[in-house]
């Protein structure tokens, strides 16, 4: 039958067309978003939300001081692939911002510390508080990190809407971990007999604020204490029955060791720059629980 032959031919053409129009199976690898962060804990935050869909370039390398950091040429080069720079509001960012943005003008700047009511940075005795010195260590507060996680989720979802459900699930899981951390710390700090602690580099004020502790800094404004400040710190430590001086591995421990010797106490290392932020805060909380009881 002629009609059926025509029909068959049309059908075959139609099917050929279907084959031709079917997209070839995805052979390229997973699409990843490149972002840059300032400090290692931020890498942890972004990894928790973005998972394998995000690759993170960290500016302040392990062991370096984020207040005075100078990015290496290779790091500046790596910036050029980044879609977003998640700032944390630490000082080196301002000093390098112009070079960072001229290196990659397309890159979006997102300051995770934006909108946070910052605490004043510790000031020297008798120094007039100009209101300019603000404490940048906001990432030591689980509550504040919880809201930063939400911002990271918003930004990654805007860049990669197809993976939004996954980012959402990761956010929920991270929030759960933060809530558990927060409630465990609250429970473990309930019966502390001493809520004041002495630390060389004042990097824990936001953590202290969350949990009703008080940080007594030795280093102020990035400088060591004067002789009179040093002797008053020793008096305070003795009066408050402080037996532990906390130091951060990124900073000098000499003065802390001197004070510890004067009060017959010890020096303990804690850092707010460890990459595994969650595990690190658990360890730090445990150290506080043991030493402030
Ligand atoms: Zn610091």
Coordinates of N, CA, C and O in Angstrom, one line a residue, residues 35 37 40-56 86 145 148-150 152-153 156 163-181 275-279 282:
X35 N 35.3 29.5 44.7 CA 35.1 30.7 45.6 C 36.4 30.9 46.4 O 37.2 29.9 46.5
X37 N 37.9 32.3 50.1 CA 37.6 32.7 51.5 C 38.9 33.3 52.2 O 40.0 33.1 51.6
X40 N 40.7 29.7 57.3 CA 40.4 28.2 57.2 C 39.0 27.8 57.7 O 38.3 27.0 57.1
X41 N 38.5 28.4 58.9 CA 37.2 28.0 59.3 C 36.1 28.3 58.3 O 35.1 27.6 58.1
X42 N 36.3 29.4 57.5 CA 35.4 29.8 56.5 C 35.3 28.7 55.4 O 34.3 28.5 54.7
X43 N 36.5 28.1 55.1 CA 36.5 27.0 54.1 C 35.6 25.9 54.6 O 34.8 25.3 53.8
X44 N 35.7 25.6 55.9 CA 34.8 24.6 56.5 C 33.3 24.9 56.3 O 32.5 24.1 55.9
X45 N 33.0 26.2 56.5 CA 31.6 26.6 56.4 C 31.1 26.4 54.9 O 30.0 25.9 54.7
X46 N 31.9 26.9 54.0 CA 31.5 26.8 52.6 C 31.5 25.3 52.1 O 30.6 24.9 51.4
X47 N 32.5 24.5 52.6 CA 32.5 23.1 52.3 C 31.2 22.4 52.8 O 30.6 21.5 52.1
X48 N 30.8 22.8 54.0 CA 29.6 22.2 54.6 C 28.4 22.4 53.7 O 27.5 21.6 53.6
X49 N 28.3 23.6 53.1 CA 27.1 24.0 52.4 C 27.2 23.5 50.9 O 26.3 22.9 50.3
X50 N 28.4 23.8 50.3 CA 28.6 23.5 48.9 C 29.0 22.1 48.6 O 28.8 21.7 47.4
X51 N 29.5 21.4 49.5 CA 30.0 20.0 49.3 C 30.9 19.9 48.1 O 31.8 20.8 47.9
X52 N 30.7 18.9 47.3 CA 31.6 18.7 46.2 C 31.4 19.6 45.0 O 32.1 19.6 44.0
X53 N 30.4 20.5 45.1 CA 30.1 21.4 44.0 C 30.8 22.7 44.1 O 30.6 23.6 43.2
X54 N 31.6 22.8 45.2 CA 32.3 24.1 45.4 C 33.8 23.8 45.6 O 34.1 22.9 46.4
X55 N 34.6 24.5 45.0 CA 36.1 24.4 45.3 C 36.5 25.7 46.0 O 36.1 26.8 45.5
X56 N 37.2 25.6 47.1 CA 37.5 26.8 47.9 C 39.0 27.1 48.0 O 39.8 26.3 48.3
X86 N 34.2 35.4 49.8 CA 33.6 35.5 51.1 C 34.5 36.1 52.1 O 35.5 35.5 52.6
X145 N 27.9 32.2 63.4 CA 28.2 31.3 62.3 C 27.0 30.7 61.7 O 26.9 30.5 60.5
X148 N 25.8 33.1 59.3 CA 26.7 33.1 58.1 C 26.5 32.0 57.2 O 26.5 32.1 55.9
X149 N 26.2 30.8 57.7 CA 25.9 29.6 56.9 C 24.7 29.9 56.0 O 24.7 29.5 54.8
X150 N 23.7 30.6 56.5 CA 22.5 31.0 55.7 C 22.9 31.9 54.6 O 22.3 31.7 53.5
X152 N 25.8 32.0 53.1 CA 26.6 31.2 52.1 C 25.6 30.4 51.3 O 25.8 30.3 50.1
X153 N 24.6 29.8 51.9 CA 23.6 29.0 51.2 C 22.9 29.9 50.2 O 22.8 29.5 49.0
X156 N 25.4 30.6 47.2 CA 25.7 29.5 46.3 C 24.5 29.1 45.5 O 24.6 28.7 44.4
X163 N 21.4 23.1 42.0 CA 21.9 22.4 43.2 C 21.3 22.9 44.5 O 21.7 22.5 45.6
X164 N 20.4 23.8 44.4 CA 19.8 24.5 45.5 C 19.2 23.5 46.6 O 19.5 23.6 47.8
X165 N 18.5 22.4 46.1 CA 18.0 21.4 47.1 C 19.1 20.8 47.9 O 19.0 20.5 49.1
X166 N 20.2 20.5 47.2 CA 21.4 19.9 47.9 C 22.0 20.9 48.9 O 22.3 20.5 50.1
X167 N 22.2 22.1 48.5 CA 22.7 23.1 49.4 C 21.8 23.3 50.6 O 22.3 23.5 51.7
X168 N 20.5 23.2 50.4 CA 19.5 23.4 51.5 C 19.7 22.2 52.5 O 19.7 22.5 53.7
X169 N 19.8 21.0 51.9 CA 19.9 19.9 52.8 C 21.2 20.0 53.6 O 21.3 19.7 54.8
X170 N 22.3 20.4 53.0 CA 23.6 20.6 53.7 C 23.5 21.7 54.7 O 24.0 21.6 55.8
X171 N 22.7 22.8 54.4 CA 22.6 23.9 55.4 C 21.8 23.3 56.6 O 22.2 23.6 57.8
X172 N 20.8 22.6 56.4 CA 20.0 22.1 57.5 C 20.8 21.2 58.4 O 20.8 21.2 59.6
X173 N 21.7 20.3 57.8 CA 22.5 19.4 58.5 C 23.6 20.2 59.3 O 23.9 19.9 60.5
X174 N 24.1 21.3 58.7 CA 25.1 22.1 59.4 C 24.5 22.8 60.6 O 25.0 22.9 61.7
X175 N 23.3 23.4 60.4 CA 22.6 24.1 61.4 C 22.3 23.1 62.6 O 22.4 23.5 63.8
X176 N 21.9 21.9 62.3 CA 21.7 20.9 63.3 C 23.0 20.7 64.2 O 22.9 20.6 65.4
X177 N 24.1 20.6 63.5 CA 25.4 20.4 64.2 C 25.7 21.6 65.1 O 26.2 21.5 66.2
X178 N 25.4 22.8 64.5 CA 25.7 24.0 65.3 C 24.8 24.1 66.5 O 25.3 24.4 67.6
X179 N 23.6 23.7 66.4 CA 22.6 23.8 67.5 C 23.0 22.8 68.6 O 23.0 23.1 69.8
X180 N 23.5 21.6 68.2 CA 23.9 20.6 69.1 C 25.2 21.0 69.9 O 25.3 20.9 71.1
X181 N 26.1 21.6 69.1 CA 27.3 22.2 69.7 C 27.0 23.2 70.7 O 27.5 23.2 71.9
X275 N 40.9 24.5 60.8 CA 39.9 24.3 59.7 C 38.6 23.6 60.1 O 37.5 24.1 59.7
X276 N 38.7 22.5 60.9 CA 37.5 21.9 61.3 C 36.9 22.7 62.5 O 37.1 22.3 63.7
X277 N 36.2 23.7 62.1 CA 35.6 24.6 63.1 C 34.8 23.9 64.2 O 34.9 24.2 65.4
X278 N 33.9 23.0 63.8 CA 33.0 22.4 64.7 C 33.8 21.6 65.7 O 33.6 21.7 66.9
X279 N 34.7 20.7 65.3 CA 35.5 19.9 66.2 C 36.4 20.7 67.1 O 36.5 20.5 68.2
X282 N 34.4 22.3 69.9 CA 34.2 21.3 70.9 C 35.4 21.1 71.8 O 35.2 21.0 73.0

